[in-house]
């Protein structure tokens, strides 16, 4: 039976143990496994891993998931809620055609509150059942629909940033805001309205779609909005060859694509920023991403579907850049972050074999890290079970995938990702110390 998060919130203890096979990756490249152990949640935070319950905690309730895998919740650094309805269709084009033929017509529908309510209701319900506990989400240009999306995300218990999209050019009239100042004005209204709703886990994020859809005057207006509210920023960067060429034409004086955002203070430093893709980032752009501390949302499934290419993730990791994973629905066909983890590994093997024999393929522990701690760092102390980290956890019962073989916990974890155990049903999900889903 599904359990409503609000009911649990009312009745649940804020200090409890989860018991099971604990798996996390506090540092990149190494899994930390604690078989048959207790993870303490205290005031919403991880507060220790124990082999037996210490005497001082003898009265603390234990949620017994013996035999199950317990891991940090998945962090989706890049997903378009407004494209969820048509995922899995229109996959035979590249980015710019795909936007014109599929994404923009779909997003135009969100001017209709009834359509938005239906479509976002389905999205939120799917997210609730997914392995994701944190997400950074694109809505559309529509203020009311995006606020509705925030209402629905808040109810899921997932912690998220949600953006009203800004775009004032290179889109059909229905999806082009009539002027830069009106787009900014509407964004002020959006942020103010969100503040009045007193969400606990849902926050606004500034969302200029990408340079082709944002004039210089819009970016300039948005830099004001960002400063006023100290908003984080999300956008797209260097995703596809056609897009990169278009940006060169539209912003000829920018040193590189990302410089087009940076000149308006929308590229890291004091603005916490996540840029999706970074497949074609030049050396200079990579240096700026690193220097400004921009998070890269690597979206392998989308990059394959839209034939965008393969991001040089090994290089980003070697440089110590901040890298997480994104589903990028509906460029990506699924919200499954388990799929993102295995896609990232598999695509890196093709990159190594065909493009750069010096770029070692990603390993499972590395990709698992990107989906948890890598993306989680955008939210703060999120993505591992280390003391003081937000208590986000996912419980999975791999007995639903029978095998006559015996496996170590590490092997069971890897198998759960490759076989898509998240699609077979999550046993329970916790975010910020509260159970938000159980089945
Ligand atoms: N670039 C600008 N908009 C989009 C979008 O909706 N999806 C993807 N994958 N890239 C984009
Ligand atoms: Fe995207």
Short mmCIF file of C-alpha atoms and ligand atoms in Angstrom, two decimals:
data_model
loop_
_atom_site.label_atom_id
_atom_site.label_comp_id
_atom_site.label_asym_id
_atom_site.label_seq_id
_atom_site.Cartn_x
_atom_site.Cartn_y
_atom_site.Cartn_z
CA UNK A 1 0.00 0.00 0.00
CA UNK A 2 1.31 3.46 -0.82
CA UNK A 3 1.70 5.65 2.19
CA UNK A 4 0.99 9.34 2.06
CA UNK A 5 4.04 11.27 3.15
CA UNK A 6 1.97 13.70 5.16
CA UNK A 7 0.47 10.91 7.25
CA UNK A 8 3.92 9.63 8.08
CA UNK A 9 5.08 13.12 8.80
CA UNK A 10 2.34 13.43 11.40
CA UNK A 11 2.89 10.07 13.04
CA UNK A 12 6.56 9.36 12.31
CA UNK A 13 9.49 9.68 14.63
CA UNK A 14 12.26 12.04 13.63
CA UNK A 15 14.84 9.68 15.10
CA UNK A 16 14.92 6.12 13.81
CA UNK A 17 17.16 3.42 12.39
CA UNK A 18 17.02 1.78 8.99
CA UNK A 19 18.31 -1.79 9.10
CA UNK A 20 19.58 -3.54 5.97
CA UNK A 21 22.53 -3.78 3.59
CA UNK A 22 23.86 -0.22 3.40
CA UNK A 23 25.69 0.99 0.29
CA UNK A 24 27.01 4.48 -0.39
CA UNK A 25 29.93 6.25 -2.06
CA UNK A 26 31.19 9.06 0.16
CA UNK A 27 34.16 9.59 -2.18
CA UNK A 28 34.39 9.00 -5.89
CA UNK A 29 35.48 5.59 -7.09
CA UNK A 30 34.88 3.51 -3.98
CA UNK A 31 31.74 1.97 -2.59
CA UNK A 32 31.38 1.83 1.16
CA UNK A 33 29.33 -1.24 2.06
CA UNK A 34 27.91 -2.15 5.48
CA UNK A 35 26.07 -5.45 5.31
CA UNK A 36 23.30 -6.03 7.87
CA UNK A 37 23.83 -2.70 9.59
CA UNK A 38 21.86 0.11 11.19
CA UNK A 39 21.78 3.65 9.76
CA UNK A 40 20.68 6.24 12.29
CA UNK A 41 18.50 9.18 11.24
CA UNK A 42 18.47 12.01 13.76
CA UNK A 43 16.66 15.28 13.07
CA UNK A 44 16.66 14.65 9.35
CA UNK A 45 20.34 13.84 9.15
CA UNK A 46 22.51 10.75 8.96
CA UNK A 47 24.00 10.20 12.39
CA UNK A 48 26.02 7.02 12.24
CA UNK A 49 26.25 3.49 10.92
CA UNK A 50 26.29 0.68 13.48
CA UNK A 51 26.69 -3.09 13.40
CA UNK A 52 24.46 -3.36 16.50
CA UNK A 53 22.20 -0.79 18.13
CA UNK A 54 24.26 1.10 20.74
CA UNK A 55 22.74 0.93 24.25
CA UNK A 56 21.98 4.67 24.36
CA UNK A 57 19.70 4.23 21.32
CA UNK A 58 17.94 1.11 22.60
CA UNK A 59 14.56 2.87 22.58
CA UNK A 60 14.92 4.28 19.05
CA UNK A 61 12.55 2.58 16.57
CA UNK A 62 14.07 0.35 13.90
CA UNK A 63 12.59 0.03 10.42
CA UNK A 64 13.72 -3.48 9.58
CA UNK A 65 14.61 -3.97 5.92
CA UNK A 66 16.84 -6.98 6.54
CA UNK A 67 17.98 -8.49 3.23
CA UNK A 68 17.23 -5.29 1.28
CA UNK A 69 19.67 -2.89 -0.32
CA UNK A 70 19.68 0.60 1.20
CA UNK A 71 21.41 3.44 -0.64
CA UNK A 72 21.23 7.24 -0.87
CA UNK A 73 18.35 8.48 -3.05
CA UNK A 74 19.10 9.31 -6.66
CA UNK A 75 19.68 12.94 -7.64
CA UNK A 76 18.38 13.92 -11.09
CA UNK A 77 20.22 17.12 -11.97
CA UNK A 78 18.26 17.76 -15.16
CA UNK A 79 14.71 16.81 -16.14
CA UNK A 80 11.93 18.53 -18.11
CA UNK A 81 8.60 17.86 -16.37
CA UNK A 82 6.86 19.50 -19.31
CA UNK A 83 8.18 16.87 -21.73
CA UNK A 84 7.26 13.82 -19.69
CA UNK A 85 3.95 13.30 -21.54
CA UNK A 86 5.59 12.47 -24.88
CA UNK A 87 8.68 10.63 -23.69
CA UNK A 88 9.63 7.74 -25.90
CA UNK A 89 8.32 9.36 -29.09
CA UNK A 90 9.99 11.57 -31.69
CA UNK A 91 13.40 10.09 -31.15
CA UNK A 92 14.59 10.16 -34.75
CA UNK A 93 15.77 13.76 -34.88
CA UNK A 94 18.59 15.88 -33.61
CA UNK A 95 18.18 18.58 -31.02
CA UNK A 96 17.08 21.64 -32.99
CA UNK A 97 14.55 19.73 -35.13
CA UNK A 98 13.36 17.83 -32.10
CA UNK A 99 12.75 21.07 -30.20
CA UNK A 100 10.80 22.55 -33.11
CA UNK A 101 8.78 19.43 -33.89
CA UNK A 102 8.16 17.91 -30.47
CA UNK A 103 9.30 19.89 -27.44
CA UNK A 104 7.95 23.32 -28.35
CA UNK A 105 4.49 22.19 -29.51
CA UNK A 106 4.13 20.11 -26.34
CA UNK A 107 5.26 22.91 -24.06
CA UNK A 108 2.80 25.30 -25.72
CA UNK A 109 0.01 23.18 -24.25
CA UNK A 110 0.90 24.27 -20.72
CA UNK A 111 -0.83 27.59 -21.31
CA UNK A 112 -3.95 25.50 -20.59
CA UNK A 113 -4.22 24.91 -16.82
CA UNK A 114 -6.30 21.76 -17.32
CA UNK A 115 -3.69 20.19 -19.56
CA UNK A 116 -0.97 21.21 -17.12
CA UNK A 117 -2.87 19.73 -14.16
CA UNK A 118 -3.32 16.39 -15.92
CA UNK A 119 0.18 16.12 -17.33
CA UNK A 120 2.02 17.34 -14.23
CA UNK A 121 -0.14 15.10 -12.05
CA UNK A 122 1.11 12.08 -14.00
CA UNK A 123 4.69 13.35 -13.86
CA UNK A 124 4.63 13.91 -10.10
CA UNK A 125 3.11 10.51 -9.43
CA UNK A 126 5.79 8.81 -11.51
CA UNK A 127 8.52 10.75 -9.74
CA UNK A 128 7.06 9.80 -6.39
CA UNK A 129 7.42 6.11 -7.27
CA UNK A 130 10.87 6.53 -8.81
CA UNK A 131 14.30 6.17 -7.23
CA UNK A 132 14.75 9.95 -7.26
CA UNK A 133 14.78 11.89 -4.00
CA UNK A 134 16.15 15.20 -5.39
CA UNK A 135 15.61 16.79 -8.77
CA UNK A 136 16.34 19.96 -10.71
CA UNK A 137 13.37 20.51 -12.98
CA UNK A 138 12.38 22.56 -16.03
CA UNK A 139 8.74 23.65 -16.34
CA UNK A 140 7.66 25.91 -19.21
CA UNK A 141 7.40 29.67 -19.70
CA UNK A 142 3.96 29.55 -18.03
CA UNK A 143 3.89 30.92 -14.51
CA UNK A 144 0.66 29.34 -13.30
CA UNK A 145 1.44 25.92 -14.71
CA UNK A 146 4.90 25.99 -13.17
CA UNK A 147 3.50 26.94 -9.77
CA UNK A 148 1.10 24.03 -10.08
CA UNK A 149 4.07 21.79 -10.82
CA UNK A 150 5.70 23.08 -7.63
CA UNK A 151 2.53 22.31 -5.61
CA UNK A 152 2.55 18.76 -6.95
CA UNK A 153 6.28 18.23 -6.39
CA UNK A 154 5.95 19.49 -2.83
CA UNK A 155 3.33 16.81 -2.18
CA UNK A 156 5.66 14.04 -3.40
CA UNK A 157 8.14 14.81 -0.62
CA UNK A 158 10.96 14.93 -3.18
CA UNK A 159 13.26 17.90 -2.67
CA UNK A 160 13.43 19.89 -5.88
CA UNK A 161 14.29 23.06 -7.68
CA UNK A 162 11.69 24.00 -10.27
CA UNK A 163 12.15 26.62 -12.96
CA UNK A 164 9.75 28.75 -14.94
CA UNK A 165 11.49 28.81 -18.31
CA UNK A 166 12.56 32.09 -19.93
CA UNK A 167 12.66 32.39 -23.73
CA UNK A 168 12.11 35.40 -25.95
CA UNK A 169 13.34 34.32 -29.39
CA UNK A 170 13.74 31.43 -31.81
CA UNK A 171 10.55 29.68 -30.73
CA UNK A 172 6.97 29.58 -32.00
CA UNK A 173 4.92 32.65 -30.97
CA UNK A 174 3.00 30.69 -28.33
CA UNK A 175 6.23 29.88 -26.57
CA UNK A 176 8.04 33.18 -27.04
CA UNK A 177 7.65 35.71 -24.26
CA UNK A 178 6.75 39.03 -25.86
CA UNK A 179 9.64 41.08 -24.42
CA UNK A 180 12.69 40.62 -22.23
CA UNK A 181 11.39 42.87 -19.45
CA UNK A 182 8.03 41.09 -19.41
CA UNK A 183 9.77 37.74 -19.13
CA UNK A 184 11.79 39.03 -16.18
CA UNK A 185 8.69 40.62 -14.64
CA UNK A 186 6.84 37.32 -14.88
CA UNK A 187 9.80 35.60 -13.24
CA UNK A 188 9.68 38.07 -10.33
CA UNK A 189 5.99 37.20 -10.03
CA UNK A 190 6.78 33.49 -10.14
CA UNK A 191 9.42 33.71 -7.41
CA UNK A 192 7.18 35.87 -5.20
CA UNK A 193 4.22 33.55 -5.61
CA UNK A 194 6.40 30.53 -4.80
CA UNK A 195 7.67 32.27 -1.65
CA UNK A 196 4.08 32.87 -0.48
CA UNK A 197 3.30 29.16 -0.76
CA UNK A 198 5.84 28.38 1.97
CA UNK A 199 7.05 25.17 0.43
CA UNK A 200 9.37 23.11 2.61
CA UNK A 201 11.15 21.21 -0.11
CA UNK A 202 10.41 22.95 -3.40
CA UNK A 203 12.40 25.98 -4.47
CA UNK A 204 12.47 28.17 -7.57
CA UNK A 205 15.48 28.19 -9.89
CA UNK A 206 16.23 30.67 -12.66
CA UNK A 207 15.84 28.91 -16.01
CA UNK A 208 16.98 30.68 -19.18
CA UNK A 209 16.31 27.83 -21.65
CA UNK A 210 19.54 28.19 -23.65
CA UNK A 211 21.26 30.97 -25.57
CA UNK A 212 19.39 30.35 -28.86
CA UNK A 213 16.09 31.16 -27.07
CA UNK A 214 17.39 34.03 -24.90
CA UNK A 215 18.34 37.44 -26.27
CA UNK A 216 21.11 39.46 -24.67
CA UNK A 217 18.55 41.80 -23.19
CA UNK A 218 16.72 38.87 -21.61
CA UNK A 219 19.93 37.49 -20.08
CA UNK A 220 20.70 40.96 -18.79
CA UNK A 221 17.24 41.26 -17.19
CA UNK A 222 17.62 37.80 -15.68
CA UNK A 223 20.93 38.69 -14.10
CA UNK A 224 18.95 41.31 -12.11
CA UNK A 225 16.34 38.77 -11.07
CA UNK A 226 19.07 36.37 -10.01
CA UNK A 227 20.83 38.96 -7.90
CA UNK A 228 17.63 40.17 -6.27
CA UNK A 229 16.62 36.73 -5.02
CA UNK A 230 20.01 35.02 -4.96
CA UNK A 231 18.55 32.30 -7.16
CA UNK A 232 20.41 29.26 -8.44
CA UNK A 233 20.51 28.84 -12.22
CA UNK A 234 19.93 25.96 -14.64
CA UNK A 235 20.38 25.86 -18.39
CA UNK A 236 21.84 23.92 -21.33
CA UNK A 237 25.39 24.15 -22.65
CA UNK A 238 27.31 22.83 -25.66
CA UNK A 239 24.96 19.92 -26.24
CA UNK A 240 24.74 19.37 -29.99
CA UNK A 241 26.79 20.49 -33.02
CA UNK A 242 23.87 22.35 -34.67
CA UNK A 243 23.16 24.24 -31.47
CA UNK A 244 26.83 25.14 -30.91
CA UNK A 245 27.05 26.58 -34.45
CA UNK A 246 23.85 28.57 -33.92
CA UNK A 247 25.19 30.08 -30.70
CA UNK A 248 28.35 31.22 -32.52
CA UNK A 249 26.15 33.08 -35.01
CA UNK A 250 23.83 34.55 -32.40
CA UNK A 251 26.56 35.67 -30.00
CA UNK A 252 29.60 36.27 -32.20
CA UNK A 253 31.50 38.23 -29.59
CA UNK A 254 31.22 35.56 -26.86
CA UNK A 255 34.57 33.79 -26.39
CA UNK A 256 32.72 30.48 -26.15
CA UNK A 257 29.15 29.33 -25.49
CA UNK A 258 29.40 29.43 -21.69
CA UNK A 259 30.91 32.89 -21.83
CA UNK A 260 27.51 34.00 -23.13
CA UNK A 261 26.00 33.10 -19.74
CA UNK A 262 29.00 34.16 -17.70
CA UNK A 263 28.96 37.74 -18.93
CA UNK A 264 25.53 38.03 -17.29
CA UNK A 265 26.51 36.35 -14.02
CA UNK A 266 24.58 33.21 -14.91
CA UNK A 267 27.48 30.78 -14.89
CA UNK A 268 28.58 29.75 -11.41
CA UNK A 269 30.64 31.71 -8.91
CA UNK A 270 28.12 33.44 -6.67
CA UNK A 271 25.26 31.91 -8.64
CA UNK A 272 24.99 28.19 -8.01
CA UNK A 273 24.59 26.88 -11.54
CA UNK A 274 23.94 23.57 -13.24
CA UNK A 275 24.55 23.28 -16.97
CA UNK A 276 23.20 20.24 -18.78
CA UNK A 277 25.32 18.29 -21.28
CA UNK A 278 28.72 19.97 -21.94
CA UNK A 279 29.43 17.54 -24.77
CA UNK A 280 31.30 20.07 -26.94
CA UNK A 281 32.89 22.33 -24.34
CA UNK A 282 36.18 23.78 -25.59
CA UNK A 283 39.29 23.80 -23.41
CA UNK A 284 38.54 27.41 -22.53
CA UNK A 285 34.94 26.60 -21.63
CA UNK A 286 36.07 23.68 -19.48
CA UNK A 287 38.51 25.93 -17.64
CA UNK A 288 35.70 28.40 -16.95
CA UNK A 289 33.31 25.66 -15.80
CA UNK A 290 35.97 24.52 -13.36
CA UNK A 291 36.99 27.97 -12.20
CA UNK A 292 33.38 29.08 -11.63
CA UNK A 293 32.39 25.81 -9.93
CA UNK A 294 29.55 25.08 -12.32
CA UNK A 295 27.86 21.67 -11.95
CA UNK A 296 27.73 19.62 -15.13
CA UNK A 297 24.60 17.49 -15.56
CA UNK A 298 25.73 14.59 -17.70
CA UNK A 299 22.70 13.18 -19.55
CA UNK A 300 23.89 10.11 -21.46
CA UNK A 301 20.49 8.78 -22.49
CA UNK A 302 19.47 12.08 -24.06
CA UNK A 303 22.87 12.46 -25.72
CA UNK A 304 22.36 9.11 -27.43
CA UNK A 305 18.73 9.71 -28.44
CA UNK A 306 19.34 13.15 -29.95
CA UNK A 307 22.63 11.94 -31.47
CA UNK A 308 24.33 14.76 -29.64
CA UNK A 309 27.55 12.92 -28.88
CA UNK A 310 29.41 11.75 -25.79
CA UNK A 311 30.51 14.15 -23.06
CA UNK A 312 34.15 13.72 -21.99
CA UNK A 313 33.21 12.85 -18.42
CA UNK A 314 36.48 11.13 -17.56
CA UNK A 315 38.26 14.39 -18.29
CA UNK A 316 35.80 16.34 -16.13
CA UNK A 317 36.27 13.95 -13.23
CA UNK A 318 40.08 13.97 -13.57
CA UNK A 319 39.97 17.77 -13.41
CA UNK A 320 37.92 17.60 -10.22
CA UNK A 321 34.84 19.23 -11.76
CA UNK A 322 31.42 18.94 -10.19
CA UNK A 323 29.55 16.32 -12.20
CA UNK A 324 26.14 14.76 -11.61
CA UNK A 325 23.73 12.82 -13.80
CA UNK A 326 20.47 13.88 -15.41
CA UNK A 327 17.68 11.96 -17.09
CA UNK A 328 16.85 14.92 -19.37
CA UNK A 329 13.36 13.59 -20.06
CA UNK A 330 12.20 13.74 -22.83
CA UNK A 331 15.51 13.93 -24.68
CA UNK A 332 16.07 10.99 -22.36
CA UNK A 333 13.23 8.51 -22.65
CA UNK A 334 13.02 7.66 -18.96
CA UNK A 335 13.16 9.26 -15.54
CA UNK A 336 15.07 6.20 -14.30
CA UNK A 337 18.31 7.32 -12.74
CA UNK A 338 19.38 3.67 -12.54
CA UNK A 339 19.32 3.78 -16.32
CA UNK A 340 21.34 7.01 -16.29
CA UNK A 341 23.99 5.32 -14.14
CA UNK A 342 24.44 2.38 -16.48
CA UNK A 343 24.11 4.49 -19.65
CA UNK A 344 26.92 6.74 -18.40
CA UNK A 345 29.18 3.72 -17.97
CA UNK A 346 28.26 2.10 -21.27
CA UNK A 347 28.61 5.27 -23.34
CA UNK A 348 32.00 5.96 -21.72
CA UNK A 349 33.20 2.58 -23.00
CA UNK A 350 32.32 3.57 -26.56
CA UNK A 351 34.09 6.91 -26.05
CA UNK A 352 37.20 5.10 -24.83
CA UNK A 353 37.15 2.50 -27.61
CA UNK A 354 36.28 4.81 -30.50
CA UNK A 355 37.29 8.35 -29.57
CA UNK A 356 39.98 8.57 -26.90
CA UNK A 357 41.91 5.53 -25.76
CA UNK A 358 43.30 7.67 -22.94
CA UNK A 359 39.86 8.20 -21.39
CA UNK A 360 39.37 5.17 -19.14
CA UNK A 361 35.73 4.04 -19.05
CA UNK A 362 33.73 5.03 -16.00
CA UNK A 363 33.34 2.36 -13.37
CA UNK A 364 30.14 1.48 -11.55
CA UNK A 365 31.29 3.09 -8.27
CA UNK A 366 32.13 6.30 -10.17
CA UNK A 367 28.79 6.48 -11.92
CA UNK A 368 26.94 5.61 -8.71
CA UNK A 369 28.81 8.47 -7.04
CA UNK A 370 27.76 10.91 -9.77
CA UNK A 371 24.08 9.94 -9.32
CA UNK A 372 24.26 10.38 -5.54
CA UNK A 373 26.98 12.57 -4.04
CA UNK A 374 28.02 14.19 -7.37
CA UNK A 375 24.60 15.68 -8.07
CA UNK A 376 23.71 15.81 -4.38
CA UNK A 377 26.37 18.43 -3.73
CA UNK A 378 24.22 20.90 -5.69
CA UNK A 379 21.78 20.60 -2.76
CA UNK A 380 24.45 20.80 -0.02
CA UNK A 381 25.37 17.88 2.24
CA UNK A 382 23.38 15.37 0.22
CA UNK A 383 24.13 12.05 -1.44
CA UNK A 384 25.97 9.92 1.09
CA UNK A 385 25.34 8.36 4.51
CA UNK A 386 28.25 10.23 6.10
CA UNK A 387 27.45 11.91 9.43
CA UNK A 388 25.66 15.23 9.05
CA UNK A 389 24.36 14.51 5.56
CA UNK A 390 20.67 14.89 4.79
CA UNK A 391 18.90 11.59 5.37
CA UNK A 392 17.87 10.63 1.83
CA UNK A 393 17.57 6.89 1.37
CA UNK A 394 16.22 4.33 -1.00
CA UNK A 395 15.26 0.78 -0.01
CA UNK A 396 15.13 -1.93 -2.66
CA UNK A 397 14.35 -5.61 -2.34
CA UNK A 398 16.40 -7.51 -4.89
CA UNK A 399 14.65 -10.77 -3.96
CA UNK A 400 12.18 -9.80 -6.70
CA UNK A 401 14.93 -10.66 -9.20
CA UNK A 402 15.56 -14.29 -8.27
CA UNK A 403 18.83 -16.04 -9.03
CA UNK A 404 20.31 -19.33 -7.81
CA UNK A 405 23.62 -17.52 -7.35
CA UNK A 406 25.04 -16.01 -4.18
CA UNK A 407 26.32 -12.47 -4.56
CA UNK A 408 28.18 -10.01 -2.40
CA UNK A 409 26.30 -6.81 -1.47
CA UNK A 410 28.47 -4.94 -3.96
CA UNK A 411 27.50 -7.34 -6.73
CA UNK A 412 23.84 -7.13 -5.75
CA UNK A 413 23.99 -3.37 -6.00
CA UNK A 414 25.54 -3.40 -9.46
CA UNK A 415 23.05 -6.02 -10.61
CA UNK A 416 20.15 -3.94 -9.27
CA UNK A 417 21.22 -1.05 -11.48
CA UNK A 418 21.91 -3.06 -14.62
CA UNK A 419 18.68 -5.06 -14.33
CA UNK A 420 16.58 -1.96 -13.59
CA UNK A 421 15.37 -2.90 -10.11
CA UNK A 422 14.00 0.63 -9.70
CA UNK A 423 11.40 -0.27 -12.35
CA UNK A 424 10.25 -3.32 -10.42
CA UNK A 425 9.27 -1.31 -7.40
CA UNK A 426 10.91 0.64 -4.64
CA UNK A 427 10.26 -0.72 -1.12
CA UNK A 428 10.64 2.67 0.57
CA UNK A 429 12.07 6.11 -0.03
CA UNK A 430 13.16 8.77 2.45
CA UNK A 431 14.07 12.41 1.82
CA UNK A 432 15.36 14.85 4.38
CA UNK A 433 14.68 12.39 7.17
CA UNK A 434 11.07 11.54 6.32
CA UNK A 435 9.60 8.54 4.64
CA UNK A 436 8.02 9.81 1.44
CA UNK A 437 7.05 6.54 -0.20
CA UNK A 438 6.59 2.91 0.70
CA UNK A 439 5.23 -0.06 -1.13
N1 LIG B 1 18.22 22.73 -25.23
C1 LIG B 1 17.27 23.67 -25.13
N2 LIG B 1 16.10 23.17 -24.76
C2 LIG B 1 16.30 21.85 -24.60
C3 LIG B 1 15.45 20.78 -24.23
O1 LIG B 1 14.26 20.93 -23.95
N3 LIG B 1 16.04 19.55 -24.18
C4 LIG B 1 17.36 19.34 -24.47
N4 LIG B 1 17.85 18.11 -24.40
N5 LIG B 1 18.15 20.33 -24.84
C5 LIG B 1 17.64 21.57 -24.91
FE1 LIG B 2 17.36 19.44 -21.21
#
